mmCIF file of N, CA and C in Angstrom:
data_model
loop_
_atom_site.group_PDB
_atom_site.id
_atom_site.type_symbol
_atom_site.label_atom_id
_atom_site.label_comp_id
_atom_site.label_asym_id
_atom_site.label_seq_id
_atom_site.Cartn_x
_atom_site.Cartn_y
_atom_site.Cartn_z
ATOM 1 N N HIS A 160 24.129 26.913 -17.035
ATOM 2 C CA HIS A 160 23.883 26.071 -15.878
ATOM 3 C C HIS A 160 22.389 25.811 -15.762
ATOM 4 N N LEU A 161 21.971 24.577 -15.765
ATOM 5 C CA LEU A 161 20.554 24.234 -15.781
ATOM 6 C C LEU A 161 19.821 24.605 -14.501
ATOM 7 N N LEU A 162 20.508 24.569 -13.375
ATOM 8 C CA LEU A 162 19.838 24.832 -12.110
ATOM 9 C C LEU A 162 19.859 26.303 -11.729
ATOM 10 N N GLY A 163 20.248 27.182 -12.630
ATOM 11 C CA GLY A 163 20.340 28.622 -12.435
ATOM 12 C C GLY A 163 19.754 29.175 -11.153
ATOM 13 N N GLY A 164 18.446 29.400 -11.119
ATOM 14 C CA GLY A 164 17.825 30.043 -9.971
ATOM 15 C C GLY A 164 17.305 29.080 -8.920
ATOM 16 N N ILE A 165 17.523 27.804 -9.075
ATOM 17 C CA ILE A 165 17.007 26.823 -8.122
ATOM 18 C C ILE A 165 18.020 26.623 -7.007
ATOM 19 N N ARG A 166 17.554 26.750 -5.764
ATOM 20 C CA ARG A 166 18.453 26.534 -4.638
ATOM 21 C C ARG A 166 18.566 25.049 -4.344
ATOM 22 N N ARG A 167 19.746 24.640 -3.980
ATOM 23 C CA ARG A 167 19.943 23.245 -3.588
ATOM 24 C C ARG A 167 19.283 23.015 -2.239
ATOM 25 N N SER A 168 18.834 21.793 -1.984
ATOM 26 C CA SER A 168 18.143 21.496 -0.730
ATOM 27 C C SER A 168 19.043 21.683 0.480
ATOM 28 N N SER A 169 20.363 21.573 0.307
ATOM 29 C CA SER A 169 21.276 21.745 1.435
ATOM 30 C C SER A 169 21.311 23.193 1.911
ATOM 31 N N GLU A 170 20.848 24.136 1.075
ATOM 32 C CA GLU A 170 20.824 25.540 1.464
ATOM 33 C C GLU A 170 19.576 25.893 2.257
ATOM 34 N N VAL A 171 18.570 25.047 2.217
ATOM 35 C CA VAL A 171 17.310 25.321 2.895
ATOM 36 C C VAL A 171 17.422 24.849 4.335
ATOM 37 N N THR A 172 17.240 25.781 5.276
ATOM 38 C CA THR A 172 17.386 25.397 6.681
ATOM 39 C C THR A 172 16.154 25.691 7.518
ATOM 40 N N THR A 173 15.493 26.813 7.282
ATOM 41 C CA THR A 173 14.322 27.133 8.095
ATOM 42 C C THR A 173 13.174 27.585 7.213
ATOM 43 N N PHE A 174 11.979 27.292 7.651
ATOM 44 C CA PHE A 174 10.764 27.717 6.971
ATOM 45 C C PHE A 174 9.791 28.200 8.031
ATOM 46 N N LYS A 175 9.422 29.472 7.969
ATOM 47 C CA LYS A 175 8.555 30.040 9.000
ATOM 48 C C LYS A 175 7.130 29.522 8.906
ATOM 49 N N GLN A 176 6.656 29.218 7.703
ATOM 50 C CA GLN A 176 5.277 28.781 7.563
ATOM 51 C C GLN A 176 5.175 27.352 7.048
ATOM 52 N N ALA A 177 6.209 26.564 7.241
ATOM 53 C CA ALA A 177 6.175 25.172 6.787
ATOM 54 C C ALA A 177 5.205 24.378 7.649
ATOM 55 N N PRO A 178 4.468 23.453 7.073
ATOM 56 C CA PRO A 178 3.562 22.623 7.860
ATOM 57 C C PRO A 178 4.322 21.826 8.912
ATOM 58 N N SER A 179 3.702 21.608 10.035
ATOM 59 C CA SER A 179 4.370 20.911 11.138
ATOM 60 C C SER A 179 4.623 19.444 10.827
ATOM 61 N N LYS A 180 3.982 18.907 9.805
ATOM 62 C CA LYS A 180 4.178 17.495 9.496
ATOM 63 C C LYS A 180 5.434 17.241 8.664
ATOM 64 N N PHE A 181 6.173 18.305 8.359
ATOM 65 C CA PHE A 181 7.449 18.169 7.672
ATOM 66 C C PHE A 181 8.558 18.655 8.589
ATOM 67 N N SER A 182 9.717 18.088 8.430
ATOM 68 C CA SER A 182 10.888 18.514 9.180
ATOM 69 C C SER A 182 12.056 18.588 8.205
ATOM 70 N N VAL A 183 13.019 19.445 8.483
ATOM 71 C CA VAL A 183 14.200 19.548 7.637
ATOM 72 C C VAL A 183 15.362 18.908 8.381
ATOM 73 N N VAL A 184 15.889 17.833 7.821
ATOM 74 C CA VAL A 184 17.001 17.110 8.431
ATOM 75 C C VAL A 184 18.128 17.050 7.414
ATOM 76 N N GLY A 185 19.281 17.568 7.774
ATOM 77 C CA GLY A 185 20.428 17.541 6.861
ATOM 78 C C GLY A 185 20.163 18.268 5.564
ATOM 79 N N GLY A 186 19.305 19.303 5.614
ATOM 80 C CA GLY A 186 19.009 20.075 4.416
ATOM 81 C C GLY A 186 17.977 19.453 3.507
ATOM 82 N N LYS A 187 17.331 18.382 3.940
ATOM 83 C CA LYS A 187 16.320 17.720 3.113
ATOM 84 C C LYS A 187 14.989 17.675 3.854
ATOM 85 N N PHE A 188 13.906 17.771 3.091
ATOM 86 C CA PHE A 188 12.587 17.618 3.687
ATOM 87 C C PHE A 188 12.389 16.172 4.104
ATOM 88 N N VAL A 189 11.869 15.985 5.292
ATOM 89 C CA VAL A 189 11.560 14.647 5.788
ATOM 90 C C VAL A 189 10.113 14.660 6.245
ATOM 91 N N ARG A 190 9.351 13.723 5.774
ATOM 92 C CA ARG A 190 7.944 13.618 6.148
ATOM 93 C C ARG A 190 7.846 12.978 7.519
ATOM 94 N N VAL A 191 7.113 13.597 8.417
ATOM 95 C CA VAL A 191 6.886 13.046 9.746
ATOM 96 C C VAL A 191 5.478 12.483 9.745
ATOM 97 N N GLU A 192 5.369 11.163 9.700
ATOM 98 C CA GLU A 192 4.066 10.520 9.623
ATOM 99 C C GLU A 192 3.642 10.007 10.979
ATOM 100 N N SER A 193 2.338 10.004 11.197
ATOM 101 C CA SER A 193 1.829 9.415 12.429
ATOM 102 C C SER A 193 1.924 7.904 12.323
ATOM 103 N N LYS A 194 2.108 7.266 13.452
ATOM 104 C CA LYS A 194 2.328 5.821 13.454
ATOM 105 C C LYS A 194 1.050 5.022 13.253
ATOM 106 N N ASP A 195 -0.102 5.667 13.410
ATOM 107 C CA ASP A 195 -1.356 4.930 13.315
ATOM 108 C C ASP A 195 -1.902 4.834 11.894
ATOM 109 N N LYS A 196 -1.214 5.419 10.915
ATOM 110 C CA LYS A 196 -1.695 5.355 9.531
ATOM 111 C C LYS A 196 -1.455 3.969 8.949
ATOM 112 N N GLN A 197 -2.455 3.435 8.305
ATOM 113 C CA GLN A 197 -2.345 2.156 7.613
ATOM 114 C C GLN A 197 -2.721 2.378 6.155
ATOM 115 N N ASP A 198 -1.981 1.759 5.256
ATOM 116 C CA ASP A 198 -2.302 1.858 3.842
ATOM 117 C C ASP A 198 -3.464 0.928 3.547
ATOM 118 N N GLN A 199 -4.444 1.431 2.811
ATOM 119 C CA GLN A 199 -5.601 0.618 2.459
ATOM 120 C C GLN A 199 -5.266 -0.274 1.270
ATOM 121 N N VAL A 200 -5.782 -1.479 1.303
ATOM 122 C CA VAL A 200 -5.578 -2.427 0.211
ATOM 123 C C VAL A 200 -6.676 -2.204 -0.820
ATOM 124 N N THR A 201 -6.285 -2.101 -2.100
ATOM 125 C CA THR A 201 -7.265 -1.900 -3.162
ATOM 126 C C THR A 201 -7.778 -3.242 -3.673
ATOM 127 N N HIS A 202 -8.747 -3.186 -4.579
ATOM 128 C CA HIS A 202 -9.320 -4.410 -5.130
ATOM 129 C C HIS A 202 -8.306 -5.212 -5.934
ATOM 130 N N THR A 203 -7.223 -4.576 -6.373
ATOM 131 C CA THR A 203 -6.188 -5.297 -7.117
ATOM 132 C C THR A 203 -5.109 -5.847 -6.199
ATOM 133 N N GLY A 204 -5.246 -5.583 -4.899
ATOM 134 C CA GLY A 204 -4.259 -6.063 -3.943
ATOM 135 C C GLY A 204 -3.120 -5.086 -3.732
ATOM 136 N N GLN A 205 -3.243 -3.883 -4.305
ATOM 137 C CA GLN A 205 -2.189 -2.883 -4.172
ATOM 138 C C GLN A 205 -2.085 -2.434 -2.716
ATOM 139 N N PHE A 206 -0.870 -2.493 -2.187
ATOM 140 C CA PHE A 206 -0.599 -2.092 -0.812
ATOM 141 C C PHE A 206 0.835 -1.600 -0.747
ATOM 142 N N PHE A 207 1.057 -0.455 -0.140
ATOM 143 C CA PHE A 207 2.401 0.103 -0.034
ATOM 144 C C PHE A 207 2.853 0.076 1.414
ATOM 145 N N GLU A 208 4.061 -0.389 1.638
ATOM 146 C CA GLU A 208 4.649 -0.375 2.980
ATOM 147 C C GLU A 208 4.934 1.071 3.383
ATOM 148 N N GLN A 209 5.159 1.316 4.671
ATOM 149 C CA GLN A 209 5.402 2.664 5.178
ATOM 150 C C GLN A 209 6.583 3.346 4.498
ATOM 151 N N ASP A 210 7.641 2.604 4.165
ATOM 152 C CA ASP A 210 8.834 3.218 3.580
ATOM 153 C C ASP A 210 8.858 3.163 2.053
ATOM 154 N N ASP A 211 7.752 2.792 1.421
ATOM 155 C CA ASP A 211 7.687 2.691 -0.038
ATOM 156 C C ASP A 211 7.563 4.090 -0.642
ATOM 157 N N TRP A 212 8.410 4.414 -1.621
ATOM 158 C CA TRP A 212 8.409 5.735 -2.248
ATOM 159 C C TRP A 212 7.107 6.030 -2.982
ATOM 160 N N ARG A 213 6.361 4.997 -3.362
ATOM 161 C CA ARG A 213 5.109 5.216 -4.094
ATOM 162 C C ARG A 213 4.016 5.824 -3.222
ATOM 163 N N ARG A 214 4.220 5.842 -1.906
ATOM 164 C CA ARG A 214 3.259 6.481 -1.011
ATOM 165 C C ARG A 214 3.316 8.004 -1.123
ATOM 166 N N ASN A 215 4.343 8.534 -1.798
ATOM 167 C CA ASN A 215 4.495 9.987 -1.921
ATOM 168 C C ASN A 215 3.292 10.642 -2.580
ATOM 169 N N ARG A 216 2.606 9.936 -3.447
ATOM 170 C CA ARG A 216 1.458 10.544 -4.129
ATOM 171 C C ARG A 216 0.314 10.839 -3.165
ATOM 172 N N PHE A 217 0.361 10.268 -1.960
ATOM 173 C CA PHE A 217 -0.711 10.478 -0.992
ATOM 174 C C PHE A 217 -0.312 11.428 0.132
ATOM 175 N N ILE A 218 0.814 12.130 -0.019
ATOM 176 C CA ILE A 218 1.198 13.121 0.986
ATOM 177 C C ILE A 218 0.176 14.249 0.942
ATOM 178 N N ASP A 219 -0.347 14.614 2.088
ATOM 179 C CA ASP A 219 -1.374 15.653 2.230
ATOM 180 C C ASP A 219 -2.672 15.297 1.518
ATOM 181 N N ARG A 220 -2.852 14.057 1.181
ATOM 182 C CA ARG A 220 -4.093 13.598 0.553
ATOM 183 C C ARG A 220 -4.488 12.266 1.168
ATOM 184 N N LYS A 221 -5.759 11.994 1.113
ATOM 185 C CA LYS A 221 -6.240 10.712 1.599
ATOM 186 C C LYS A 221 -6.341 9.762 0.411
ATOM 187 N N LYS A 222 -5.904 8.541 0.606
ATOM 188 C CA LYS A 222 -6.024 7.536 -0.448
ATOM 189 C C LYS A 222 -7.481 7.089 -0.483
ATOM 190 N N LEU A 223 -8.119 7.295 -1.604
ATOM 191 C CA LEU A 223 -9.528 6.937 -1.745
ATOM 192 C C LEU A 223 -9.636 5.545 -2.346
ATOM 193 N N VAL A 224 -10.219 4.647 -1.582
ATOM 194 C CA VAL A 224 -10.403 3.277 -2.034
ATOM 195 C C VAL A 224 -11.890 2.972 -1.975
ATOM 196 N N ASN A 225 -12.453 2.567 -3.095
ATOM 197 C CA ASN A 225 -13.868 2.220 -3.144
ATOM 198 C C ASN A 225 -14.070 0.878 -2.449
ATOM 199 N N PRO A 226 -14.868 0.835 -1.380
ATOM 200 C CA PRO A 226 -15.079 -0.423 -0.661
ATOM 201 C C PRO A 226 -15.994 -1.392 -1.416
ATOM 202 N N ASN A 227 -16.675 -0.923 -2.452
ATOM 203 C CA ASN A 227 -17.589 -1.768 -3.223
ATOM 204 C C ASN A 227 -16.846 -2.418 -4.381
ATOM 205 N N TRP A 228 -16.122 -3.467 -4.085
ATOM 206 C CA TRP A 228 -15.363 -4.164 -5.114
ATOM 207 C C TRP A 228 -16.326 -4.882 -6.050
ATOM 208 N N GLY A 229 -16.027 -4.844 -7.341
ATOM 209 C CA GLY A 229 -16.893 -5.443 -8.350
ATOM 210 C C GLY A 229 -17.198 -6.907 -8.100
ATOM 211 N N ILE A 230 -16.206 -7.668 -7.683
ATOM 212 C CA ILE A 230 -16.418 -9.103 -7.461
ATOM 213 C C ILE A 230 -17.420 -9.340 -6.340
ATOM 214 N N ASN A 231 -17.430 -8.455 -5.342
ATOM 215 C CA ASN A 231 -18.397 -8.578 -4.251
ATOM 216 C C ASN A 231 -19.794 -8.202 -4.715
ATOM 217 N N LEU A 232 -19.894 -7.190 -5.580
ATOM 218 C CA LEU A 232 -21.203 -6.792 -6.098
ATOM 219 C C LEU A 232 -21.812 -7.893 -6.952
ATOM 220 N N VAL A 233 -21.000 -8.577 -7.740
ATOM 221 C CA VAL A 233 -21.492 -9.688 -8.559
ATOM 222 C C VAL A 233 -21.963 -10.823 -7.662
ATOM 223 N N ALA A 234 -21.272 -11.052 -6.552
ATOM 224 C CA ALA A 234 -21.669 -12.113 -5.624
ATOM 225 C C ALA A 234 -23.005 -11.789 -4.960
ATOM 226 N N GLU A 235 -23.281 -10.506 -4.718
ATOM 227 C CA GLU A 235 -24.543 -10.109 -4.093
ATOM 228 C C GLU A 235 -25.717 -10.298 -5.043
ATOM 229 N N ILE A 236 -25.555 -9.873 -6.285
ATOM 230 C CA ILE A 236 -26.609 -10.019 -7.294
ATOM 231 C C ILE A 236 -25.981 -10.704 -8.497
ATOM 232 N N PRO A 237 -26.125 -12.019 -8.579
ATOM 233 C CA PRO A 237 -25.469 -12.751 -9.667
ATOM 234 C C PRO A 237 -26.026 -12.363 -11.043
ATOM 235 N N PRO A 238 -25.190 -12.446 -12.067
ATOM 236 C CA PRO A 238 -25.652 -12.138 -13.420
ATOM 237 C C PRO A 238 -26.707 -13.142 -13.890
ATOM 238 N N ILE A 239 -27.556 -12.693 -14.797
ATOM 239 C CA ILE A 239 -28.609 -13.542 -15.351
ATOM 240 C C ILE A 239 -28.126 -14.079 -16.691
ATOM 241 N N GLU A 240 -28.191 -15.392 -16.847
ATOM 242 C CA GLU A 240 -27.786 -16.003 -18.118
ATOM 243 C C GLU A 240 -28.835 -15.730 -19.181
ATOM 244 N N VAL A 241 -28.363 -15.444 -20.393
ATOM 245 C CA VAL A 241 -29.270 -15.205 -21.515
ATOM 246 C C VAL A 241 -28.850 -16.075 -22.686
ATOM 247 N N GLU A 242 -29.781 -16.313 -23.571
ATOM 248 C CA GLU A 242 -29.491 -17.036 -24.804
ATOM 249 C C GLU A 242 -29.010 -16.021 -25.838
ATOM 250 N N GLY A 243 -28.041 -16.383 -26.616
ATOM 251 C CA GLY A 243 -27.559 -15.499 -27.670
ATOM 252 C C GLY A 243 -26.350 -14.688 -27.247
ATOM 253 N N ARG A 244 -25.992 -13.741 -28.130
ATOM 254 C CA ARG A 244 -24.772 -12.968 -27.924
ATOM 255 C C ARG A 244 -25.026 -11.583 -27.346
ATOM 256 N N ILE A 245 -26.267 -11.144 -27.282
ATOM 257 C CA ILE A 245 -26.557 -9.784 -26.847
ATOM 258 C C ILE A 245 -27.305 -9.816 -25.520
ATOM 259 N N ALA A 246 -26.769 -9.093 -24.546
ATOM 260 C CA ALA A 246 -27.433 -8.938 -23.252
ATOM 261 C C ALA A 246 -27.517 -7.448 -22.961
ATOM 262 N N VAL A 247 -28.694 -6.984 -22.583
ATOM 263 C CA VAL A 247 -28.908 -5.565 -22.339
ATOM 264 C C VAL A 247 -29.480 -5.385 -20.942
ATOM 265 N N CYS A 248 -29.030 -4.339 -20.256
ATOM 266 C CA CYS A 248 -29.545 -4.038 -18.925
ATOM 267 C C CYS A 248 -29.906 -2.566 -18.877
ATOM 268 N N ASP A 249 -31.109 -2.257 -18.399
ATOM 269 C CA ASP A 249 -31.510 -0.858 -18.261
ATOM 270 C C ASP A 249 -31.438 -0.401 -16.802
ATOM 271 N N GLY A 250 -30.832 -1.191 -15.940
ATOM 272 C CA GLY A 250 -30.672 -0.815 -14.544
ATOM 273 C C GLY A 250 -31.773 -1.323 -13.642
ATOM 274 N N ARG A 251 -32.816 -1.865 -14.225
ATOM 275 C CA ARG A 251 -33.909 -2.431 -13.427
ATOM 276 C C ARG A 251 -33.812 -3.940 -13.455
ATOM 277 N N GLU A 252 -34.579 -4.555 -12.614
ATOM 278 C CA GLU A 252 -34.549 -6.027 -12.570
ATOM 279 C C GLU A 252 -35.321 -6.648 -13.697
#
């Protein structure tokens, strides 16, 4: 039997030290989320709705989104055109 020592979720009923942000309903863990959470949109337009299963990777973690999108940085300091095929930048102007 593959599940040998693993208990089924229907057998789990109480947890003395379980975090308060989880609840057990019908033998399954249910995430209790605050209503004020909003998913941040990334530079690629990635956005997950509240009921999207892909949000699971951010349980107990904050989604880190870099606010400095590359397209905005290029707009602030436009690239310099050069003649030829090789362009080099040492980080200075």
